[in-house]
C-alpha cells in the first residue's frame, strides 16, 4: 500500500496537539431576504485517530460548517470569518488551488447519497483510480491496482471483476462502500462523513460504521461524523458537539455528555430518541416548536422560545443575554441555568423519562 507523507501536527493553544482546530468560525450567506447566519462563532477541535460526532436538527449548520472546512462555499454569496487550521495550515482565505490540492488527498468527504458523488457513466474503478491519479500522478495500471486494493479493503466481493462495474450495478450498501473507498484512496488524514449511513438499512449501517472505525484504527484518520442519530454517535465517536441555530450549545466527550447532558436542547434530543437508553415502546417526544429563522434570531438565547426552563433563570436573562459556551475546555454548555440547576433538572425530570 502506498503511504503519503502526512503534514506534521502543530501544538494548539494550551499545549495540546490538535490536528484540526476551528476557532470562532462564522459563515454568513447573503440572500434576497437578508443575511443568513448559518454558523456563528463556532470553535472545536479534532485529534488524529478520533471521531467527533456533530448532531443537531435539520438546518442547525452541520453541513455548512463542514463545507467551510473543505472550502466548498461559493465566495460570491458567502462570507467566512474565523480560523480553520488543519495540521497548522490556515484554510480560511487559502487560495482555491491550495484547497483543491488538500481535498481528496489530506481531507475528504463521504456524502449521504453515493449517487450524487459517483458518476453513472464511469466504472467504479475508473472513478476511484481517477482520484488517486489526480493526487499522486500514478500510472493507469497503478491506479487500477490501488482501486482493487481499496475495494478489497472496504469488503466488496470479487473486487478484481467488480472494479469494472458501473455504479448502478452495485447495491446501495456496496455503492456506499465504493464511495468510502474513493474517499480513502489517498489515505486522507481527515474524513468528513455527512450522514453516511442514513439511507441504508440498519444492518448495512452497522457494517459501514464498523468499517470506518477499522480504517480509522489502521490509518489514524480523524473523522467528523455528522448525524441526526445520537445512537450512532454513542457507538462511534469520542467527542460530541450539539449544534443549534449555527452554534455549539453543548460540547464534550461522548461519555460525559450522554451520561449527564446539561443543555435543555440536548435533553430534548435525547428524549426524542428513546431507543438509545430507554425502554422500547415509549412514545417519541420531539423537541417542541421549530428552529428559529437564521436571518432574525431571537434575542438572548436562540433556544429560548422552545425552552421549558426560562422561569428558573433569575433576572429573565434567557430572553436578553446570549449565554456563552462555557467552560472553554471540557464539558461545556451554552445555558444560563446554574450547574446545580442543570444537574437537578436532569436527575429529577429528564433521566426518569429516558428510563
Ligand atoms: N448557500 C446558501 N445560501 C443561503 N442559505 C444557506 C446556504 N447553504 C445553507 N444555508 C442555510 O444554512 C442553514 C444551515 O444549513 P445546513 O445545511 O448546514 O444544515 P444541516 O444542519 O446540515 O441540516 P440537515 O440535517 O438537514 O442536513 C440552513 O438554514 C440553510 O438553509
Ligand atoms: Mg446537512
PDB file of C-alpha atoms in Angstrom, residues 7-231:
ATOM      1  CA  UNK A   7       1.712  17.086   7.321  1.00  0.00           C
ATOM      2  CA  UNK A   8       3.001  17.457  10.840  1.00  0.00           C
ATOM      3  CA  UNK A   9       0.720  18.345  13.704  1.00  0.00           C
ATOM      4  CA  UNK A  10       1.238  21.618  15.474  1.00  0.00           C
ATOM      5  CA  UNK A  11       0.752  22.445  19.093  1.00  0.00           C
ATOM      6  CA  UNK A  12      -2.640  24.037  19.710  1.00  0.00           C
ATOM      7  CA  UNK A  13      -3.140  26.861  22.197  1.00  0.00           C
ATOM      8  CA  UNK A  14      -2.952  25.389  25.654  1.00  0.00           C
ATOM      9  CA  UNK A  15      -0.218  22.959  24.662  1.00  0.00           C
ATOM     10  CA  UNK A  16      -2.402  20.095  23.398  1.00  0.00           C
ATOM     11  CA  UNK A  17      -1.735  18.999  19.854  1.00  0.00           C
ATOM     12  CA  UNK A  18      -4.881  19.031  17.794  1.00  0.00           C
ATOM     13  CA  UNK A  19      -4.949  18.095  14.193  1.00  0.00           C
ATOM     14  CA  UNK A  20      -7.966  20.166  13.188  1.00  0.00           C
ATOM     15  CA  UNK A  21      -8.595  23.359  15.084  1.00  0.00           C
ATOM     16  CA  UNK A  22     -11.635  25.526  14.320  1.00  0.00           C
ATOM     17  CA  UNK A  23     -11.767  28.907  16.088  1.00  0.00           C
ATOM     18  CA  UNK A  24     -14.621  31.436  16.061  1.00  0.00           C
ATOM     19  CA  UNK A  25     -15.885  30.209  12.723  1.00  0.00           C
ATOM     20  CA  UNK A  26     -18.793  32.153  11.251  1.00  0.00           C
ATOM     21  CA  UNK A  27     -20.432  31.542   7.886  1.00  0.00           C
ATOM     22  CA  UNK A  28     -22.947  34.020   6.508  1.00  0.00           C
ATOM     23  CA  UNK A  29     -24.910  33.919   3.283  1.00  0.00           C
ATOM     24  CA  UNK A  30     -26.253  36.984   1.545  1.00  0.00           C
ATOM     25  CA  UNK A  31     -29.765  36.225   0.287  1.00  0.00           C
ATOM     26  CA  UNK A  32     -32.657  38.293  -1.059  1.00  0.00           C
ATOM     27  CA  UNK A  33     -34.371  38.045   2.327  1.00  0.00           C
ATOM     28  CA  UNK A  34     -31.344  39.164   4.298  1.00  0.00           C
ATOM     29  CA  UNK A  35     -28.155  37.750   5.782  1.00  0.00           C
ATOM     30  CA  UNK A  36     -28.408  34.122   6.895  1.00  0.00           C
ATOM     31  CA  UNK A  37     -26.144  33.457   9.889  1.00  0.00           C
ATOM     32  CA  UNK A  38     -25.735  29.771   9.233  1.00  0.00           C
ATOM     33  CA  UNK A  39     -22.730  29.285  11.538  1.00  0.00           C
ATOM     34  CA  UNK A  40     -21.923  31.667  14.346  1.00  0.00           C
ATOM     35  CA  UNK A  41     -18.731  31.736  16.394  1.00  0.00           C
ATOM     36  CA  UNK A  42     -18.084  28.041  16.390  1.00  0.00           C
ATOM     37  CA  UNK A  43     -14.939  26.566  17.954  1.00  0.00           C
ATOM     38  CA  UNK A  44     -13.943  22.920  18.187  1.00  0.00           C
ATOM     39  CA  UNK A  45     -11.025  20.558  17.738  1.00  0.00           C
ATOM     40  CA  UNK A  46     -10.492  17.089  16.364  1.00  0.00           C
ATOM     41  CA  UNK A  47      -7.492  14.948  17.157  1.00  0.00           C
ATOM     42  CA  UNK A  48      -5.930  12.341  14.900  1.00  0.00           C
ATOM     43  CA  UNK A  49      -7.402   8.873  15.198  1.00  0.00           C
ATOM     44  CA  UNK A  50     -10.545  10.148  16.921  1.00  0.00           C
ATOM     45  CA  UNK A  51     -14.117  10.842  15.852  1.00  0.00           C
ATOM     46  CA  UNK A  52     -16.118  13.966  16.602  1.00  0.00           C
ATOM     47  CA  UNK A  53     -19.871  13.470  16.258  1.00  0.00           C
ATOM     48  CA  UNK A  54     -21.843  16.569  15.271  1.00  0.00           C
ATOM     49  CA  UNK A  55     -25.578  16.369  15.980  1.00  0.00           C
ATOM     50  CA  UNK A  56     -28.454  18.794  15.694  1.00  0.00           C
ATOM     51  CA  UNK A  57     -31.772  19.222  13.933  1.00  0.00           C
ATOM     52  CA  UNK A  58     -32.086  19.928  10.241  1.00  0.00           C
ATOM     53  CA  UNK A  59     -30.779  23.417   9.441  1.00  0.00           C
ATOM     54  CA  UNK A  60     -28.549  23.711  12.517  1.00  0.00           C
ATOM     55  CA  UNK A  61     -25.439  24.329  10.406  1.00  0.00           C
ATOM     56  CA  UNK A  62     -23.744  20.925  10.417  1.00  0.00           C
ATOM     57  CA  UNK A  63     -23.156  20.701   6.674  1.00  0.00           C
ATOM     58  CA  UNK A  64     -22.324  24.393   6.296  1.00  0.00           C
ATOM     59  CA  UNK A  65     -19.587  24.007   8.939  1.00  0.00           C
ATOM     60  CA  UNK A  66     -18.030  21.085   7.161  1.00  0.00           C
ATOM     61  CA  UNK A  67     -18.301  22.556   3.686  1.00  0.00           C
ATOM     62  CA  UNK A  68     -16.380  25.527   5.123  1.00  0.00           C
ATOM     63  CA  UNK A  69     -13.601  23.181   6.250  1.00  0.00           C
ATOM     64  CA  UNK A  70     -13.454  21.707   2.755  1.00  0.00           C
ATOM     65  CA  UNK A  71     -13.513  25.200   1.233  1.00  0.00           C
ATOM     66  CA  UNK A  72     -16.615  24.445  -0.828  1.00  0.00           C
ATOM     67  CA  UNK A  73     -18.672  27.597  -0.233  1.00  0.00           C
ATOM     68  CA  UNK A  74     -19.156  29.976  -3.114  1.00  0.00           C
ATOM     69  CA  UNK A  75     -17.304  33.206  -2.255  1.00  0.00           C
ATOM     70  CA  UNK A  76     -19.803  35.153  -4.385  1.00  0.00           C
ATOM     71  CA  UNK A  77     -22.581  34.798  -1.800  1.00  0.00           C
ATOM     72  CA  UNK A  78     -20.869  33.668   1.386  1.00  0.00           C
ATOM     73  CA  UNK A  79     -18.652  35.293   3.976  1.00  0.00           C
ATOM     74  CA  UNK A  80     -16.434  33.137   6.150  1.00  0.00           C
ATOM     75  CA  UNK A  81     -14.591  34.520   9.162  1.00  0.00           C
ATOM     76  CA  UNK A  82     -12.544  32.946  11.927  1.00  0.00           C
ATOM     77  CA  UNK A  83      -9.884  30.290  11.597  1.00  0.00           C
ATOM     78  CA  UNK A  84      -9.742  26.683  10.434  1.00  0.00           C
ATOM     79  CA  UNK A  85      -6.326  25.123  10.889  1.00  0.00           C
ATOM     80  CA  UNK A  86      -5.537  21.701   9.510  1.00  0.00           C
ATOM     81  CA  UNK A  87      -2.165  20.434  10.707  1.00  0.00           C
ATOM     82  CA  UNK A  88      -1.244  24.041  11.363  1.00  0.00           C
ATOM     83  CA  UNK A  89      -2.234  25.277   7.901  1.00  0.00           C
ATOM     84  CA  UNK A  90      -4.826  28.059   7.784  1.00  0.00           C
ATOM     85  CA  UNK A  91      -7.671  27.179   5.423  1.00  0.00           C
ATOM     86  CA  UNK A  92      -9.839  30.297   5.757  1.00  0.00           C
ATOM     87  CA  UNK A  93      -8.823  32.543   2.896  1.00  0.00           C
ATOM     88  CA  UNK A  94      -6.431  29.955   1.422  1.00  0.00           C
ATOM     89  CA  UNK A  95      -6.232  30.050  -2.386  1.00  0.00           C
ATOM     90  CA  UNK A  96      -8.618  27.661  -4.096  1.00  0.00           C
ATOM     91  CA  UNK A  97      -5.697  25.887  -5.784  1.00  0.00           C
ATOM     92  CA  UNK A  98      -4.267  25.062  -2.381  1.00  0.00           C
ATOM     93  CA  UNK A  99      -7.639  23.781  -1.119  1.00  0.00           C
ATOM     94  CA  UNK A 100      -8.104  21.705  -4.230  1.00  0.00           C
ATOM     95  CA  UNK A 101      -4.784  20.006  -3.530  1.00  0.00           C
ATOM     96  CA  UNK A 102      -5.915  19.189   0.014  1.00  0.00           C
ATOM     97  CA  UNK A 103      -9.367  17.933  -0.969  1.00  0.00           C
ATOM     98  CA  UNK A 104      -9.362  14.220  -1.693  1.00  0.00           C
ATOM     99  CA  UNK A 105      -5.771  13.974  -0.512  1.00  0.00           C
ATOM    100  CA  UNK A 106      -5.399  15.350   3.024  1.00  0.00           C
ATOM    101  CA  UNK A 107      -9.130  15.752   3.682  1.00  0.00           C
ATOM    102  CA  UNK A 108     -12.078  14.078   2.041  1.00  0.00           C
ATOM    103  CA  UNK A 109     -15.819  13.784   2.345  1.00  0.00           C
ATOM    104  CA  UNK A 110     -18.266  10.898   2.399  1.00  0.00           C
ATOM    105  CA  UNK A 111     -21.719  12.064   1.336  1.00  0.00           C
ATOM    106  CA  UNK A 112     -25.104  10.731   2.357  1.00  0.00           C
ATOM    107  CA  UNK A 113     -26.046   9.738  -1.148  1.00  0.00           C
ATOM    108  CA  UNK A 114     -23.319   7.986  -3.145  1.00  0.00           C
ATOM    109  CA  UNK A 115     -25.225   8.564  -6.381  1.00  0.00           C
ATOM    110  CA  UNK A 116     -24.598  12.297  -6.133  1.00  0.00           C
ATOM    111  CA  UNK A 117     -20.869  11.711  -5.703  1.00  0.00           C
ATOM    112  CA  UNK A 118     -20.417   8.889  -8.230  1.00  0.00           C
ATOM    113  CA  UNK A 119     -20.808   9.474 -11.948  1.00  0.00           C
ATOM    114  CA  UNK A 120     -23.207   6.987 -13.586  1.00  0.00           C
ATOM    115  CA  UNK A 121     -21.150   6.979 -16.801  1.00  0.00           C
ATOM    116  CA  UNK A 122     -17.815   5.766 -15.462  1.00  0.00           C
ATOM    117  CA  UNK A 123     -16.873   2.496 -13.838  1.00  0.00           C
ATOM    118  CA  UNK A 124     -16.282   2.362 -10.104  1.00  0.00           C
ATOM    119  CA  UNK A 125     -12.633   1.529 -10.743  1.00  0.00           C
ATOM    120  CA  UNK A 126     -12.149   4.448 -13.119  1.00  0.00           C
ATOM    121  CA  UNK A 127     -13.581   6.866 -10.548  1.00  0.00           C
ATOM    122  CA  UNK A 128     -11.539   5.636  -7.616  1.00  0.00           C
ATOM    123  CA  UNK A 129      -8.461   5.480  -9.851  1.00  0.00           C
ATOM    124  CA  UNK A 130      -9.022   8.991 -11.187  1.00  0.00           C
ATOM    125  CA  UNK A 131      -8.980  10.487  -7.686  1.00  0.00           C
ATOM    126  CA  UNK A 132      -5.788   8.568  -6.957  1.00  0.00           C
ATOM    127  CA  UNK A 133      -4.057   9.629 -10.178  1.00  0.00           C
ATOM    128  CA  UNK A 134      -5.043  13.255  -9.735  1.00  0.00           C
ATOM    129  CA  UNK A 135      -3.292  13.481  -6.394  1.00  0.00           C
ATOM    130  CA  UNK A 136      -0.384  11.077  -6.840  1.00  0.00           C
ATOM    131  CA  UNK A 137       0.441  11.104 -10.534  1.00  0.00           C
ATOM    132  CA  UNK A 138       0.246   7.292 -10.536  1.00  0.00           C
ATOM    133  CA  UNK A 139       0.019   5.376 -13.830  1.00  0.00           C
ATOM    134  CA  UNK A 140      -3.284   3.877 -15.024  1.00  0.00           C
ATOM    135  CA  UNK A 141      -2.114   0.403 -14.056  1.00  0.00           C
ATOM    136  CA  UNK A 142      -1.054   1.546 -10.581  1.00  0.00           C
ATOM    137  CA  UNK A 143      -4.376   3.342 -10.126  1.00  0.00           C
ATOM    138  CA  UNK A 144      -6.317   0.237 -11.128  1.00  0.00           C
ATOM    139  CA  UNK A 145      -4.342  -1.907  -8.689  1.00  0.00           C
ATOM    140  CA  UNK A 146      -4.951   0.655  -5.993  1.00  0.00           C
ATOM    141  CA  UNK A 147      -8.704   0.694  -6.758  1.00  0.00           C
ATOM    142  CA  UNK A 148      -8.840  -3.081  -6.391  1.00  0.00           C
ATOM    143  CA  UNK A 149      -6.891  -2.828  -3.148  1.00  0.00           C
ATOM    144  CA  UNK A 150      -9.348  -0.247  -1.804  1.00  0.00           C
ATOM    145  CA  UNK A 151     -12.424  -2.252  -2.899  1.00  0.00           C
ATOM    146  CA  UNK A 152     -10.938  -5.264  -1.095  1.00  0.00           C
ATOM    147  CA  UNK A 153     -10.366  -3.150   1.986  1.00  0.00           C
ATOM    148  CA  UNK A 154     -13.983  -1.965   2.121  1.00  0.00           C
ATOM    149  CA  UNK A 155     -15.252  -5.528   1.687  1.00  0.00           C
ATOM    150  CA  UNK A 156     -16.505  -5.626  -1.912  1.00  0.00           C
ATOM    151  CA  UNK A 157     -16.629  -9.281  -3.050  1.00  0.00           C
ATOM    152  CA  UNK A 158     -14.701 -10.234  -6.222  1.00  0.00           C
ATOM    153  CA  UNK A 159     -13.004  -6.842  -6.395  1.00  0.00           C
ATOM    154  CA  UNK A 160     -10.951  -7.736  -9.483  1.00  0.00           C
ATOM    155  CA  UNK A 161     -14.116  -8.046 -11.570  1.00  0.00           C
ATOM    156  CA  UNK A 162     -16.398  -5.622  -9.699  1.00  0.00           C
ATOM    157  CA  UNK A 163     -13.840  -2.858 -10.276  1.00  0.00           C
ATOM    158  CA  UNK A 164     -15.159  -2.669 -13.858  1.00  0.00           C
ATOM    159  CA  UNK A 165     -18.827  -2.356 -12.834  1.00  0.00           C
ATOM    160  CA  UNK A 166     -20.808   0.866 -13.175  1.00  0.00           C
ATOM    161  CA  UNK A 167     -22.395   2.342 -10.019  1.00  0.00           C
ATOM    162  CA  UNK A 168     -25.893   1.103 -10.962  1.00  0.00           C
ATOM    163  CA  UNK A 169     -24.596  -2.467 -10.896  1.00  0.00           C
ATOM    164  CA  UNK A 170     -23.797  -2.087  -7.186  1.00  0.00           C
ATOM    165  CA  UNK A 171     -26.362  -2.344  -4.371  1.00  0.00           C
ATOM    166  CA  UNK A 172     -26.924   0.730  -2.141  1.00  0.00           C
ATOM    167  CA  UNK A 173     -24.652  -0.616   0.585  1.00  0.00           C
ATOM    168  CA  UNK A 174     -21.949  -1.508  -1.934  1.00  0.00           C
ATOM    169  CA  UNK A 175     -22.127   1.944  -3.510  1.00  0.00           C
ATOM    170  CA  UNK A 176     -21.630   3.488  -0.079  1.00  0.00           C
ATOM    171  CA  UNK A 177     -18.605   1.219   0.424  1.00  0.00           C
ATOM    172  CA  UNK A 178     -17.285   2.214  -3.006  1.00  0.00           C
ATOM    173  CA  UNK A 179     -17.625   5.875  -2.065  1.00  0.00           C
ATOM    174  CA  UNK A 180     -15.765   5.236   1.166  1.00  0.00           C
ATOM    175  CA  UNK A 181     -13.057   3.532  -0.914  1.00  0.00           C
ATOM    176  CA  UNK A 182     -12.902   6.615  -3.134  1.00  0.00           C
ATOM    177  CA  UNK A 183     -12.749   8.972  -0.134  1.00  0.00           C
ATOM    178  CA  UNK A 184      -9.941   6.999   1.449  1.00  0.00           C
ATOM    179  CA  UNK A 185      -7.885   6.161  -1.638  1.00  0.00           C
ATOM    180  CA  UNK A 186      -5.234   8.789  -0.845  1.00  0.00           C
ATOM    181  CA  UNK A 187      -5.135   7.984   2.898  1.00  0.00           C
ATOM    182  CA  UNK A 188      -6.659  11.322   3.930  1.00  0.00           C
ATOM    183  CA  UNK A 189      -5.813  12.465   7.424  1.00  0.00           C
ATOM    184  CA  UNK A 190      -9.294  13.975   7.893  1.00  0.00           C
ATOM    185  CA  UNK A 191     -12.544  12.419   6.712  1.00  0.00           C
ATOM    186  CA  UNK A 192     -15.837  14.237   6.954  1.00  0.00           C
ATOM    187  CA  UNK A 193     -18.802  11.874   6.822  1.00  0.00           C
ATOM    188  CA  UNK A 194     -22.100  13.722   6.378  1.00  0.00           C
ATOM    189  CA  UNK A 195     -24.947  11.351   7.297  1.00  0.00           C
ATOM    190  CA  UNK A 196     -23.021   8.473   5.704  1.00  0.00           C
ATOM    191  CA  UNK A 197     -25.478   5.758   6.665  1.00  0.00           C
ATOM    192  CA  UNK A 198     -28.903   7.409   6.829  1.00  0.00           C
ATOM    193  CA  UNK A 199     -30.048   5.942   3.523  1.00  0.00           C
ATOM    194  CA  UNK A 200     -29.034   2.397   4.452  1.00  0.00           C
ATOM    195  CA  UNK A 201     -30.819  -0.321   6.388  1.00  0.00           C
ATOM    196  CA  UNK A 202     -29.764  -0.946   9.970  1.00  0.00           C
ATOM    197  CA  UNK A 203     -27.530  -3.960   9.294  1.00  0.00           C
ATOM    198  CA  UNK A 204     -25.611  -2.307   6.459  1.00  0.00           C
ATOM    199  CA  UNK A 205     -25.435   0.889   8.539  1.00  0.00           C
ATOM    200  CA  UNK A 206     -23.707  -1.009  11.350  1.00  0.00           C
ATOM    201  CA  UNK A 207     -21.299  -2.644   8.884  1.00  0.00           C
ATOM    202  CA  UNK A 208     -20.329   0.692   7.331  1.00  0.00           C
ATOM    203  CA  UNK A 209     -19.742   2.301  10.734  1.00  0.00           C
ATOM    204  CA  UNK A 210     -17.612  -0.677  11.818  1.00  0.00           C
ATOM    205  CA  UNK A 211     -15.674  -0.390   8.577  1.00  0.00           C
ATOM    206  CA  UNK A 212     -14.975   3.312   9.143  1.00  0.00           C
ATOM    207  CA  UNK A 213     -13.799   2.541  12.648  1.00  0.00           C
ATOM    208  CA  UNK A 214     -11.472  -0.212  11.434  1.00  0.00           C
ATOM    209  CA  UNK A 215      -9.991   2.023   8.768  1.00  0.00           C
ATOM    210  CA  UNK A 216      -9.563   4.759  11.352  1.00  0.00           C
ATOM    211  CA  UNK A 217      -7.651   2.426  13.648  1.00  0.00           C
ATOM    212  CA  UNK A 218      -5.478   1.266  10.784  1.00  0.00           C
ATOM    213  CA  UNK A 219      -4.721   4.706   9.350  1.00  0.00           C
ATOM    214  CA  UNK A 220      -5.123   7.052  12.332  1.00  0.00           C
ATOM    215  CA  UNK A 221      -7.711   9.114  10.452  1.00  0.00           C
ATOM    216  CA  UNK A 222      -9.511  11.975  12.169  1.00  0.00           C
ATOM    217  CA  UNK A 223     -13.244  11.714  11.447  1.00  0.00           C
ATOM    218  CA  UNK A 224     -16.071  14.206  11.700  1.00  0.00           C
ATOM    219  CA  UNK A 225     -19.327  12.282  11.691  1.00  0.00           C
ATOM    220  CA  UNK A 226     -22.461  14.298  11.069  1.00  0.00           C
ATOM    221  CA  UNK A 227     -25.677  12.569  12.047  1.00  0.00           C
ATOM    222  CA  UNK A 228     -29.188  13.013  13.392  1.00  0.00           C
ATOM    223  CA  UNK A 229     -28.741   9.837  15.351  1.00  0.00           C
ATOM    224  CA  UNK A 230     -27.365  10.080  18.883  1.00  0.00           C
ATOM    225  CA  UNK A 231     -27.200   6.278  18.980  1.00  0.00           C
TER     226      UNK A 231
END
